[in-house]
Short mmCIF file of C-alpha atoms and ligand atoms in Angstrom, two decimals:
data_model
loop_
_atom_site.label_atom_id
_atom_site.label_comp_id
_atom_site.label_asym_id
_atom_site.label_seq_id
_atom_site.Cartn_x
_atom_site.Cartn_y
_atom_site.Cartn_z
CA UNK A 1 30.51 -30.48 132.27
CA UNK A 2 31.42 -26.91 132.25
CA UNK A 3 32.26 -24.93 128.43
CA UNK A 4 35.11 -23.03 130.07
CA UNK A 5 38.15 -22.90 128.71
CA UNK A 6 41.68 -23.91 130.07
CA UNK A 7 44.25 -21.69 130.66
CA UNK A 8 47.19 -21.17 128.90
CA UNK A 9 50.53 -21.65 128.58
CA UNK A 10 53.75 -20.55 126.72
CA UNK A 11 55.52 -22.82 123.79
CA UNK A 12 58.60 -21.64 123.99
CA UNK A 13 60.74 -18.27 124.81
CA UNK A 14 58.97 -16.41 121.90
CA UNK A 15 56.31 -18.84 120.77
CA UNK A 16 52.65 -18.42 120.78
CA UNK A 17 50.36 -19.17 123.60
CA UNK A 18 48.28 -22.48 123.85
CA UNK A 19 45.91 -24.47 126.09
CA UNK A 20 47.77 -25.68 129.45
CA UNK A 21 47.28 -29.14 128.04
CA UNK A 22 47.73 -30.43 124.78
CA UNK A 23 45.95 -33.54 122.63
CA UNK A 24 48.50 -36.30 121.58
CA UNK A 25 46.78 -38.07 118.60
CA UNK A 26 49.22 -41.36 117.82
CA UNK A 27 46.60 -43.45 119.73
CA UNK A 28 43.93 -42.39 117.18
CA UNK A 29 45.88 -44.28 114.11
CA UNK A 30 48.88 -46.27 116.24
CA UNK A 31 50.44 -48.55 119.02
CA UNK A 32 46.91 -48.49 121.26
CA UNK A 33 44.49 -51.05 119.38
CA UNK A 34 41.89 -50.75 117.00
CA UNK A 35 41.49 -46.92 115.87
CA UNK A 36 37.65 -45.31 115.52
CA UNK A 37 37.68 -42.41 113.14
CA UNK A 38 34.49 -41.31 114.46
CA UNK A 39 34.66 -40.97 117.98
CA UNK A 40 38.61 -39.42 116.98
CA UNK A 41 37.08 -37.04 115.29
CA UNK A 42 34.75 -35.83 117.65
CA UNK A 43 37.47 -36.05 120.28
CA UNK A 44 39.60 -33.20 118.11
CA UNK A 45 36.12 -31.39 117.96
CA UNK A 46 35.56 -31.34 121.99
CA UNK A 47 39.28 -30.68 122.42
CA UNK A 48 39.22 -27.42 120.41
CA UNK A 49 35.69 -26.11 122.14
CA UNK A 50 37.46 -26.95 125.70
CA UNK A 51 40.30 -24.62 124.45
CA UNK A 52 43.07 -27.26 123.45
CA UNK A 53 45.09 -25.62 120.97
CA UNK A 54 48.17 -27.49 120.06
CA UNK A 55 47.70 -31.27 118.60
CA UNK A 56 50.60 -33.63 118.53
CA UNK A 57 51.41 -36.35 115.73
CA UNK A 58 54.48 -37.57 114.09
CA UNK A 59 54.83 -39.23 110.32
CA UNK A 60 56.20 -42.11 112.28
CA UNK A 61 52.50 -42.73 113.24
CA UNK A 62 50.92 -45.37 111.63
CA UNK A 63 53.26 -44.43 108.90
CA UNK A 64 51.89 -41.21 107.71
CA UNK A 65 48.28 -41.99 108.49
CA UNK A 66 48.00 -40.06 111.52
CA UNK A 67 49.01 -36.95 109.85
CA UNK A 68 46.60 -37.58 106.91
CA UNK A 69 43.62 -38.62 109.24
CA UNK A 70 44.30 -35.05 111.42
CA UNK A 71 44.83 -33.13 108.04
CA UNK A 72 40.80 -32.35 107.44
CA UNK A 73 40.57 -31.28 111.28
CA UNK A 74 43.34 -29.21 110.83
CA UNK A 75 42.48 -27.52 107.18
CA UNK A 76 39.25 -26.42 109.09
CA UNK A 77 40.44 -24.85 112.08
CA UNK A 78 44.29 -23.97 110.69
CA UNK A 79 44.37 -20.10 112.21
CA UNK A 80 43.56 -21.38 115.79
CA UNK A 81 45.80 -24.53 116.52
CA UNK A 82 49.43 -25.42 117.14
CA UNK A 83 50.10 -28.00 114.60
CA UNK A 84 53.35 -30.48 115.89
CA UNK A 85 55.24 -33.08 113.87
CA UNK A 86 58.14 -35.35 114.23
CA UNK A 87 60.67 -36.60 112.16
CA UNK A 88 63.52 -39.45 113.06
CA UNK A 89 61.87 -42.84 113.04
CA UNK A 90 62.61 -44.23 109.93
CA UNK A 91 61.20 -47.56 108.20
CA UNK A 92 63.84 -50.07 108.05
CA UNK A 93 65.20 -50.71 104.65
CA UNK A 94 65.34 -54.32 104.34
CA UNK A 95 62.26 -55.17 107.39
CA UNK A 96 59.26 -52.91 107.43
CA UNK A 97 58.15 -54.14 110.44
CA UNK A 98 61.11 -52.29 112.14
CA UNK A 99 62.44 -48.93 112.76
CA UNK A 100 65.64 -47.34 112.71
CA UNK A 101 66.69 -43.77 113.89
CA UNK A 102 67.68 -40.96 110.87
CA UNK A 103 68.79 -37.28 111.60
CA UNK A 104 70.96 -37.23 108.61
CA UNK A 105 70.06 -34.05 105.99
CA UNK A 106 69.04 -35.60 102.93
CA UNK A 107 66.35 -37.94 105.49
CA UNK A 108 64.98 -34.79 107.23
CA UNK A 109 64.57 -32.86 104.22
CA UNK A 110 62.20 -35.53 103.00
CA UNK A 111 60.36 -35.99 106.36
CA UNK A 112 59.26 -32.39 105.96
CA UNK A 113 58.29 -32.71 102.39
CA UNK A 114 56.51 -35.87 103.26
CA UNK A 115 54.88 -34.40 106.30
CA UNK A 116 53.83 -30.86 105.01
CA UNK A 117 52.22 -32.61 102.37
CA UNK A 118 49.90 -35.44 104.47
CA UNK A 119 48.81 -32.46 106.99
CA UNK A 120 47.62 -30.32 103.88
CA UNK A 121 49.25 -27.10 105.44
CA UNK A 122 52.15 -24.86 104.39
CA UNK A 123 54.01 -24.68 107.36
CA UNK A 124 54.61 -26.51 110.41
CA UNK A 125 54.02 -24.62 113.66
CA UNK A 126 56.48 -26.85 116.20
CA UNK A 127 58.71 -29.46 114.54
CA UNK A 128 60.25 -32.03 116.41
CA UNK A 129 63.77 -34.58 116.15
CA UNK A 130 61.59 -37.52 117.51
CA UNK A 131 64.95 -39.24 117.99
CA UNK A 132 68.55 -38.88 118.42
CA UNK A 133 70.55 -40.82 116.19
CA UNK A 134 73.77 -41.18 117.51
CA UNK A 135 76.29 -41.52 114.31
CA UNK A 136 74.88 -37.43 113.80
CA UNK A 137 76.36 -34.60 115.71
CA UNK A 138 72.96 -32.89 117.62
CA UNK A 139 74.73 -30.04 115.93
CA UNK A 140 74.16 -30.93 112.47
CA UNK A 141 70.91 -31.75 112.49
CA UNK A 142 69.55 -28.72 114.39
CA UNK A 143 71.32 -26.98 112.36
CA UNK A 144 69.26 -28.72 108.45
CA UNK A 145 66.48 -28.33 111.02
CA UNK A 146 67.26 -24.20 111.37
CA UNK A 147 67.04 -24.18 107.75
CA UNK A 148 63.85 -25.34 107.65
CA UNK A 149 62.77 -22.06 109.59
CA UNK A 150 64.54 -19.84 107.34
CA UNK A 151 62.98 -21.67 104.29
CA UNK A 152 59.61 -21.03 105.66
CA UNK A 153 58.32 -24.64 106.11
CA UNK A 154 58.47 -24.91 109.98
CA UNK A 155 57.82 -22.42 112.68
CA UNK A 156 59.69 -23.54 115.79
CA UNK A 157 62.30 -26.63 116.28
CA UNK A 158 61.37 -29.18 119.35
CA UNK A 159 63.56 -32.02 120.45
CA UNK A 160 62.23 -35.07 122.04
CA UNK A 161 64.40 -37.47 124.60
CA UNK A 162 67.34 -35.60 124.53
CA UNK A 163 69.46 -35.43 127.55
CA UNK A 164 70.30 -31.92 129.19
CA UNK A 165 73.73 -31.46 127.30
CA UNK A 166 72.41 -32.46 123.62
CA UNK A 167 69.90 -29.81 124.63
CA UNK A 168 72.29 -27.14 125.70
CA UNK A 169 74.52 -27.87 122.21
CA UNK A 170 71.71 -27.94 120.11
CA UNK A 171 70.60 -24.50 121.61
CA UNK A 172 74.09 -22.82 120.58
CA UNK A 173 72.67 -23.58 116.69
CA UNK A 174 69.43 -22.70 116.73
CA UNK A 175 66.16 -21.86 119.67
CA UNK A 176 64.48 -24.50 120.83
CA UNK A 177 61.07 -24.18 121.64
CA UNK A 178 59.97 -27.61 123.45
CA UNK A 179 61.56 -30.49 124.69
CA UNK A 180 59.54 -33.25 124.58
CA UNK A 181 59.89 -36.46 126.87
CA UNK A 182 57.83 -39.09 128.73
CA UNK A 183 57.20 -37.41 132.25
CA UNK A 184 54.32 -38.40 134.59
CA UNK A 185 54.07 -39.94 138.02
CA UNK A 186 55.68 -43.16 136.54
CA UNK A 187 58.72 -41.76 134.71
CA UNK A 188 60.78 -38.90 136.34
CA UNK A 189 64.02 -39.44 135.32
CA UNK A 190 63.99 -36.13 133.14
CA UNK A 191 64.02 -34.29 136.17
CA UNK A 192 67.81 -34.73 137.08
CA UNK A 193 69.09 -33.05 134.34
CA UNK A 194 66.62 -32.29 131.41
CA UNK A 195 64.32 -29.58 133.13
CA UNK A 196 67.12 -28.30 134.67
CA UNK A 197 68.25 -27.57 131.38
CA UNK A 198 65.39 -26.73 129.40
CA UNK A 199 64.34 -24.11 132.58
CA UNK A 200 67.76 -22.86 132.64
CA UNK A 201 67.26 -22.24 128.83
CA UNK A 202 63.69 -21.25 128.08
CA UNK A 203 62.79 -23.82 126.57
CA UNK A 204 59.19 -25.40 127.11
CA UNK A 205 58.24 -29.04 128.58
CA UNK A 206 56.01 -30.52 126.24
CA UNK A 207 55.42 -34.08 128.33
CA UNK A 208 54.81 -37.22 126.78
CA UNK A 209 52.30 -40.41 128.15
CA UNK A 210 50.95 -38.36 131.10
CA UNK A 211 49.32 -40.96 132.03
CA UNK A 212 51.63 -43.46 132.04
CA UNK A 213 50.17 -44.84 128.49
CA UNK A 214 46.38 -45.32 130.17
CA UNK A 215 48.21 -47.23 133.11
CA UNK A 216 47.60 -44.73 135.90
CA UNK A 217 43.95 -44.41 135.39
CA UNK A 218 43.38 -48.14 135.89
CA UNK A 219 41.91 -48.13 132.15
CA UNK A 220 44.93 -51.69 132.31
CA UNK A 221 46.51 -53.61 134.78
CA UNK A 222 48.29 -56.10 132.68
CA UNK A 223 49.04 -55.44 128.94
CA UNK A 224 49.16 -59.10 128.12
CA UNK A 225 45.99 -59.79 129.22
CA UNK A 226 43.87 -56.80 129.29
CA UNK A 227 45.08 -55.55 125.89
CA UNK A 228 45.00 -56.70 121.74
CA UNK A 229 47.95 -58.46 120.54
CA UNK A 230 49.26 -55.65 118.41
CA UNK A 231 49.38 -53.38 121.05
CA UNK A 232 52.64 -51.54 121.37
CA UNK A 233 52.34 -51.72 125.21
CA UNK A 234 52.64 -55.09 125.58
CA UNK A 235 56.36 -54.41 124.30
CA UNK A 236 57.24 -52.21 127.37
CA UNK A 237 58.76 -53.78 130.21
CA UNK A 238 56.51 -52.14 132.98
CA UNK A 239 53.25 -53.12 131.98
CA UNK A 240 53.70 -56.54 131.56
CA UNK A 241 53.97 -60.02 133.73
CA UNK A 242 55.07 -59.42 137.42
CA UNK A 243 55.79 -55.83 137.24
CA UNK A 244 52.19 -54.68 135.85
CA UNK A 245 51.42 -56.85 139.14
CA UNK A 246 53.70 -54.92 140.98
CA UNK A 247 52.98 -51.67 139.51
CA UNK A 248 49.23 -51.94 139.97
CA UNK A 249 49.94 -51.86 144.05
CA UNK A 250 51.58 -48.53 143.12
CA UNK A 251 48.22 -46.34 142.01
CA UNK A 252 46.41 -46.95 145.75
CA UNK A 253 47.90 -43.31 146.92
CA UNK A 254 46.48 -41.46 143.48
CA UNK A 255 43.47 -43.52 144.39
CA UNK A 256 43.47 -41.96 147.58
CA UNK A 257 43.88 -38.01 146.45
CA UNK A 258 41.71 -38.80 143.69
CA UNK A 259 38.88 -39.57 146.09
CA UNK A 260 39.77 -35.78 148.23
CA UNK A 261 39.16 -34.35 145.36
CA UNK A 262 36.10 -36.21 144.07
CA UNK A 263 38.09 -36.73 140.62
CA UNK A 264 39.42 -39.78 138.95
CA UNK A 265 43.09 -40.98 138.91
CA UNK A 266 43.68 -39.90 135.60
CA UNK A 267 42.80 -36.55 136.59
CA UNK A 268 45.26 -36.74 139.66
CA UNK A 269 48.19 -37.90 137.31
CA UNK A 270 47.44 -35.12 134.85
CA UNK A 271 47.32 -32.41 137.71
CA UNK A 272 50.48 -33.40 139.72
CA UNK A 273 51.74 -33.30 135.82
CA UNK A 274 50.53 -29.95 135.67
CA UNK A 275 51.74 -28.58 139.04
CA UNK A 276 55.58 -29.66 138.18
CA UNK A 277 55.53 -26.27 136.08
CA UNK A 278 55.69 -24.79 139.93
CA UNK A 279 57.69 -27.30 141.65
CA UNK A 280 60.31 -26.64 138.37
CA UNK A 281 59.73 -23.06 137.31
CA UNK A 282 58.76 -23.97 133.82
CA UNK A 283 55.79 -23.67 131.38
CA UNK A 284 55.03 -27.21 131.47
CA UNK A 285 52.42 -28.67 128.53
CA UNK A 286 51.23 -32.55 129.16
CA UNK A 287 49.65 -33.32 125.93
CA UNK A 288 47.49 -36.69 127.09
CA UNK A 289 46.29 -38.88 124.48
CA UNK A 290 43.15 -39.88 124.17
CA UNK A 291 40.42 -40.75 121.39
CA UNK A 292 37.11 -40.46 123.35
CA UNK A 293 35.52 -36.98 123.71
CA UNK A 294 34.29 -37.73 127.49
CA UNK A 295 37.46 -38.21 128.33
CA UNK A 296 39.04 -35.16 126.71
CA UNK A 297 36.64 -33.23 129.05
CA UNK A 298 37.87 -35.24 132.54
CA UNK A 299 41.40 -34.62 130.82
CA UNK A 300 41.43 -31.01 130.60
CA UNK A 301 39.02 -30.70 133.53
CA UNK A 302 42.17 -31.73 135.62
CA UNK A 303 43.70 -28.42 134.66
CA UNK A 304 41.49 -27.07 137.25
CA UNK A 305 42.84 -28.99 139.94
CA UNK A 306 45.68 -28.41 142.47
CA UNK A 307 47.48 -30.36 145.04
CA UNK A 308 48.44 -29.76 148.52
CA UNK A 309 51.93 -30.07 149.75
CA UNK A 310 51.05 -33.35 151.57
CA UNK A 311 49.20 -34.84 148.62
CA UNK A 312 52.36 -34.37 146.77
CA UNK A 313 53.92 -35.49 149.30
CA UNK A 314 52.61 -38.84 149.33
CA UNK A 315 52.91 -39.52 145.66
CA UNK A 316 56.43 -38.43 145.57
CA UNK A 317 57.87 -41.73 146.00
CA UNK A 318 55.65 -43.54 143.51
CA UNK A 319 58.12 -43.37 140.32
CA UNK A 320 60.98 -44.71 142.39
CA UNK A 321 59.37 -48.12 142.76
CA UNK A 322 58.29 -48.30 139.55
CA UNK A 323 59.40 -52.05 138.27
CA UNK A 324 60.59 -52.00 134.85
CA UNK A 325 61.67 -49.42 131.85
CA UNK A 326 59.83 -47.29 129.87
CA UNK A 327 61.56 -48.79 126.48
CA UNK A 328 63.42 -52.38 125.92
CA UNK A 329 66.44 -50.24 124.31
CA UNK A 330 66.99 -47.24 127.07
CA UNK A 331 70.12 -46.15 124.75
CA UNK A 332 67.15 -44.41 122.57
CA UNK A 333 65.98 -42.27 126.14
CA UNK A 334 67.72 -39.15 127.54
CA UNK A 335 68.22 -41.42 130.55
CA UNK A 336 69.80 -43.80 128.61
CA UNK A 337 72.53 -41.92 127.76
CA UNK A 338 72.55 -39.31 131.01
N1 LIG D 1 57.98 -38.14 121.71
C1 LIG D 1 57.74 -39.42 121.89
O1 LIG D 1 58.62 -40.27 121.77
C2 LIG D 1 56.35 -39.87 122.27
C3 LIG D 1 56.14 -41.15 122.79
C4 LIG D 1 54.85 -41.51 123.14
C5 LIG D 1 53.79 -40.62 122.97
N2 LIG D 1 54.03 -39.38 122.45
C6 LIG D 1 52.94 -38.40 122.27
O2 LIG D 1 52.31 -38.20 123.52
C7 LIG D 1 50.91 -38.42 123.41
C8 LIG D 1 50.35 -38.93 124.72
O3 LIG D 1 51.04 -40.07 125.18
P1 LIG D 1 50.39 -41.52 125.16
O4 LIG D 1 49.18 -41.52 124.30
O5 LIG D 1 51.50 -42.45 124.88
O6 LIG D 1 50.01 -41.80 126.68
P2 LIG D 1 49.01 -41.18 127.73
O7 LIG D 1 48.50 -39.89 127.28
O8 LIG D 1 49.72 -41.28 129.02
O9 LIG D 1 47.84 -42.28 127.76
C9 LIG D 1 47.06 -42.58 126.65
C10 LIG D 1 46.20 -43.80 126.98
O10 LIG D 1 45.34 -43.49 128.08
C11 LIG D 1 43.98 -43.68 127.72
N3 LIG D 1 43.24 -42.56 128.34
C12 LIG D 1 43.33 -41.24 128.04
N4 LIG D 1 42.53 -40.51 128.83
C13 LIG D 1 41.93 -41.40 129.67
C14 LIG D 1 40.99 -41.27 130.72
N5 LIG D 1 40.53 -40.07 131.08
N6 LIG D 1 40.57 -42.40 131.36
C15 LIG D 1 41.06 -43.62 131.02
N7 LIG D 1 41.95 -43.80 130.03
C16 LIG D 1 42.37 -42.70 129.36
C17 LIG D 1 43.94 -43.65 126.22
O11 LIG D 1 42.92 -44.48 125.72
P3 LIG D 1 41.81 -43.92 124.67
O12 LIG D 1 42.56 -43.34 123.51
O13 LIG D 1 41.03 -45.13 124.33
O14 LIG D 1 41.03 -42.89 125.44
C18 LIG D 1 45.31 -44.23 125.86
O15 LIG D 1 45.26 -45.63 125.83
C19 LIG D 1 50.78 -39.37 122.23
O16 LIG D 1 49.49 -39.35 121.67
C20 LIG D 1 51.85 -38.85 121.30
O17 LIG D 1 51.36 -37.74 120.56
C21 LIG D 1 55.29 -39.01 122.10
#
């Protein structure tokens, strides 16, 4: 395994530069089975040597504990990472085993508080609406986010599953530096009218489950019976019953790249990924989540890697037969409410 490090891209029109690829770190407290603090840690450690700069959590993971269990990682290295946080996904006040969606002021003014003080740091480099809620003008809420900048507690705004208009109105408030959604060679439906946008208006593609939540590199076929009971992917229509079944025919043509290019599927999702920054003319940053340090070295090997038109070519219509949402409740999506 070679030291080198990846290249790097641009988070947002005037944000700083960070590795091509990102870590997401909800898996390492949340929604993917048992955590292991150990090998999570050493996972941030390889991820930084490999030249992955920009680490994404939210407080709605594991409730504020994956924000406190990054916060010593982060402390130590503050000066050369890209520290991201969410706000939006509320605990529900009279069932805390359920969520509801909050943009209002008063709620995000507490997230940040909340947030600033589990990750130990003084400011937030990239902070993110993790949800719309749809009783708040995008408007307002961009706008108590702008305040935030001004106030000195967050760097740059990001939105995440926002369609292409709620982008282009929250834009007339404030910049946006990312949009984040789920895109990958399972979920595409961003691409109608969300990069258009966010290209059209600098703003960066931070993308979400690039590997179709472990799914495209054959780590599960069938969340039900290849996963714990508690794990949030046995929720998600895709991945379970007849269309994992169904879905599982789908991965033979990454199979077949993967094995031109004497790489792993994973690798082949995370590099057609990669390449859509020059099918869309955008800096594009998939931020795969994983908690084992070998595979944070095949991840962001991948960045190495490029396709041929023809290999592209035959994975384009993958995503199309895709059986199955992303989410139960679609309203919560940008393609729910495109
Ligand atoms: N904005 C949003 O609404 C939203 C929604 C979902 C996720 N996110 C963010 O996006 C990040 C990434 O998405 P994700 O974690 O949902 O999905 P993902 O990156 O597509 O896949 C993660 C899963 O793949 C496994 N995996 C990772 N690398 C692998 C490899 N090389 N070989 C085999 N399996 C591998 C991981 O298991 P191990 O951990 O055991 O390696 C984990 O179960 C999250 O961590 C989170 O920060 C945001």
């Amino acid at each position: 395994m070679t030291d080198s490090r990846i290249p790097t891209a641009r988070l947002g029109a005037n944000g700083p530069e960070v590795g091509v690829q990102g870590l997401g770190c909800m898996g390492m407290s949340f929604a993917y089975g048992p955590p292991d603090a150990a090998a999570s840690r050493a996972t941030l450690d390889r991820a930084l040597e490999l030249g992955v700069t920009h680490y994404d959590t939210a407080d709605a993971y594991g409730a504020g504990e994956n924000e406190k269990f990054l916060s010593p990682f982060f402390k130590a290295h503050r000066d050369e990472l890209v520290i991201a946080t969410k706000f939006g996904l509320a605990v529900h006040p009279d069932d805390p085993t359920k969520r509801i969606i909050r943009n209002d002021a008063p709620y995000i003014r507490s997230c940040v508080e909340g947030s600033l003080q589990r990750l130990g740091v003084d400011v937030i480099d990239l902070y993110y609406m993790h949800r719309r809620d749809l009783d708040v003008p995008i408007e307002e809420t961009v706008g108590v986010m702008a305040e935030l900048v001004r106030e000195g507690k967050v760097k740059q705004l990001g939105l995440s599953e926002v369609t292409g208009d709620e982008l282009r109105a929250a834009q007339g408030v404030h910049p946006i530096a990312a949009l984040q959604s789920e895109w990958s060679l399972f979920s595409r439906d961003i691409e109608a009218q969300v990069v258009p946008a966010a290209r059209e208006l600098g703003v960066s593609l931070v993308a979400y489950s690039p590997l179709g939540r472990g799914f495209l590199t054959g780590s599960f076929a069938n969340a039900d019976q290849d996963l714990t009971a508690d794990d949030f992917r046995r929720q998600q229509p895709r991945f379970t019953g007849d269309n994992a079944a169904a879905n599982g025919a789908l991965l033979e043509p990454i199979r077949t790249v993967a094995k031109a290019h004497d790489a792993t599927p994973g690798q082949i999702a995370l590099a057609w990924v990669q390449q859509q920054a020059e099918v869309h003319g955008l800096p594009v940053i998939p931020i795969p989540g994983t908690r084992k340090p070998t595979r944070v070295e095949e991840n962001t090997a991948a960045t190495a890697l490029h396709l041929t038109e023809d290999e592209l070519a035959l994975l384009e219509p993958i995503a199309a037969k895709v059986a199955g949402d992303r989410y139960t409740d679609m309203r919560f999506t940008s393609a729910g409410r495109e």
